[in-house]
Coordinates of C-alpha atoms in Angstrom, one line a residue:
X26 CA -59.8 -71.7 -17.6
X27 CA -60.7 -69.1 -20.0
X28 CA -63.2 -67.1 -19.4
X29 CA -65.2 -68.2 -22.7
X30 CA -64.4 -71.6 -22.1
X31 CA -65.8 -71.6 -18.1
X32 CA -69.4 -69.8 -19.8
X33 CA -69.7 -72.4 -22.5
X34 CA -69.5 -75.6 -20.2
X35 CA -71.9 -73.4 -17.5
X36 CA -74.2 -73.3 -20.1
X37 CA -74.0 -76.6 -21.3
X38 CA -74.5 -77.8 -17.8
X39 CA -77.2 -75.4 -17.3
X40 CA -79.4 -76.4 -20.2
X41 CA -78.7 -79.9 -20.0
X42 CA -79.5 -79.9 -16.8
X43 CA -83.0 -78.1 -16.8
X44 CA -83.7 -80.4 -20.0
X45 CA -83.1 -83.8 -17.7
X46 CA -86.4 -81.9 -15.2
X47 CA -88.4 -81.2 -18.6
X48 CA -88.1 -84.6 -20.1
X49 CA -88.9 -85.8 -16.5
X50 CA -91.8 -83.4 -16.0
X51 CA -93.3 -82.4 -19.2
X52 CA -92.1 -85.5 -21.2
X53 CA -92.8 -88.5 -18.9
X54 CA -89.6 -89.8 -18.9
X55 CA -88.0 -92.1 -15.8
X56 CA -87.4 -89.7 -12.6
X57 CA -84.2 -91.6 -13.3
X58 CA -83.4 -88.5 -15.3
X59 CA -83.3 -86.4 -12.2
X60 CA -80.3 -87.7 -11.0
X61 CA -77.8 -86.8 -13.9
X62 CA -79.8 -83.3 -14.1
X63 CA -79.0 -82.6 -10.4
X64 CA -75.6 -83.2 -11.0
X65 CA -75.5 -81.2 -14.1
X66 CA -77.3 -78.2 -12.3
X67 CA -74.1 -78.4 -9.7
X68 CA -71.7 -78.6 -11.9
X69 CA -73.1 -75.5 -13.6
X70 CA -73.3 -73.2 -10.0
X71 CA -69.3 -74.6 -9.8
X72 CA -68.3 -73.7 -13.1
X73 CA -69.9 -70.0 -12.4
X74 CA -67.7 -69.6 -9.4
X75 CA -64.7 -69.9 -11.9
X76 CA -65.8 -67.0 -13.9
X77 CA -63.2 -64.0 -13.3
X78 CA -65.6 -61.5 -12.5
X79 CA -65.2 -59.7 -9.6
X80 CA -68.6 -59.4 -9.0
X81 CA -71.1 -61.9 -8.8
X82 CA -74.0 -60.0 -10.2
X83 CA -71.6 -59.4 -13.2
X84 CA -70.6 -62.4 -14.0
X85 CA -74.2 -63.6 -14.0
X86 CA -75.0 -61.1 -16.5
X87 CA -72.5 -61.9 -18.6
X88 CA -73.4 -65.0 -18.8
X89 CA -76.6 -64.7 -19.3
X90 CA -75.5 -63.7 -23.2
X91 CA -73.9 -66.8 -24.3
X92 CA -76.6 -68.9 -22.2
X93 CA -79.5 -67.6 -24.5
X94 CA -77.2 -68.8 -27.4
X95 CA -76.7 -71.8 -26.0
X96 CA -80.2 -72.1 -25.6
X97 CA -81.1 -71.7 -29.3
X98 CA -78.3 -74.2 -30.6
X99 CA -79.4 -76.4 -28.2
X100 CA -83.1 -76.3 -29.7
X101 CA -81.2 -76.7 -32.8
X102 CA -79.0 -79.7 -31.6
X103 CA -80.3 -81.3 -29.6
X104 CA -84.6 -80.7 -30.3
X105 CA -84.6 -80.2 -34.3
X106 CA -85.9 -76.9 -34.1
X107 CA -84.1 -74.2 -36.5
X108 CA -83.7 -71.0 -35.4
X109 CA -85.0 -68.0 -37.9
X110 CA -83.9 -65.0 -38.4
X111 CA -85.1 -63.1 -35.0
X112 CA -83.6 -66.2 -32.7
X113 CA -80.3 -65.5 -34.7
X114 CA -80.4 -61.4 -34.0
X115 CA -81.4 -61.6 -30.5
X116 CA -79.0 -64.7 -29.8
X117 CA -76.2 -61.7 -31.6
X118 CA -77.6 -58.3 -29.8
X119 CA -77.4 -60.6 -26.3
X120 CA -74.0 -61.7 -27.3
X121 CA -72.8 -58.3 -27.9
X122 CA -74.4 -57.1 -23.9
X123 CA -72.5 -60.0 -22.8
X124 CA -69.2 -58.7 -24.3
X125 CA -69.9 -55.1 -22.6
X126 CA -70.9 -56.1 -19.2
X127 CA -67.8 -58.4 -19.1
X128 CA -65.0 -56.9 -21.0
X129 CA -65.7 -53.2 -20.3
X130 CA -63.2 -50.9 -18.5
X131 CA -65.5 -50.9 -14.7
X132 CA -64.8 -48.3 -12.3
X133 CA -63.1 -50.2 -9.2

């Protein structure tokens, strides 16, 4: 899977994941939604290990760029919430870390 493409689903998983707790915990939704978040939350540790890093630590950090973006379309998507101006620059500037950490030409 393409790099890209294995970051995007992580982060999907991820988010949805953590959002099935929240709605459980801070919402009072049915513990029912613990279940599918569990699930999400392994799916997302498996879809890390696909990441062709050869570094854990790295491919953590890289990921950690396009998870804060999927974080703020998510609050867009899926909660209503807009992001300004500053949630659009910081989502960029931690897009553009992502890219270096990743992509960069790493001593071996």
């Amino acid at each position: 899977m393409p790099t890209l493409v294995v970051y995007t689903c992580a982060a999907l998983a991820e988010i949805a994941g953590c959002f099935a707790f929240w709605s459980w915990l801070r919402s009072g939704n049915s513990a029912l939604w613990l279940f599918p978040g569990m699930v999400s939350l392994a799916a997302f540790a498996w879809l890390l290990t696909l990441s062709p890093a050869d570094q854990a630590g790295r491919a953590y950090a890289a990921y950690g760029g396009l998870y804060i973006v999927a974080s703020i379309l998510w609050m867009w998507a899926i909660e209503g919430h807009a992001p300004d101006v500053w949630d659009a620059l910081g989502g960029a500037v931690c897009l553009a870390g992502a890219a270096i950490i990743l992509w960069a030409p790493h001593a071996t």
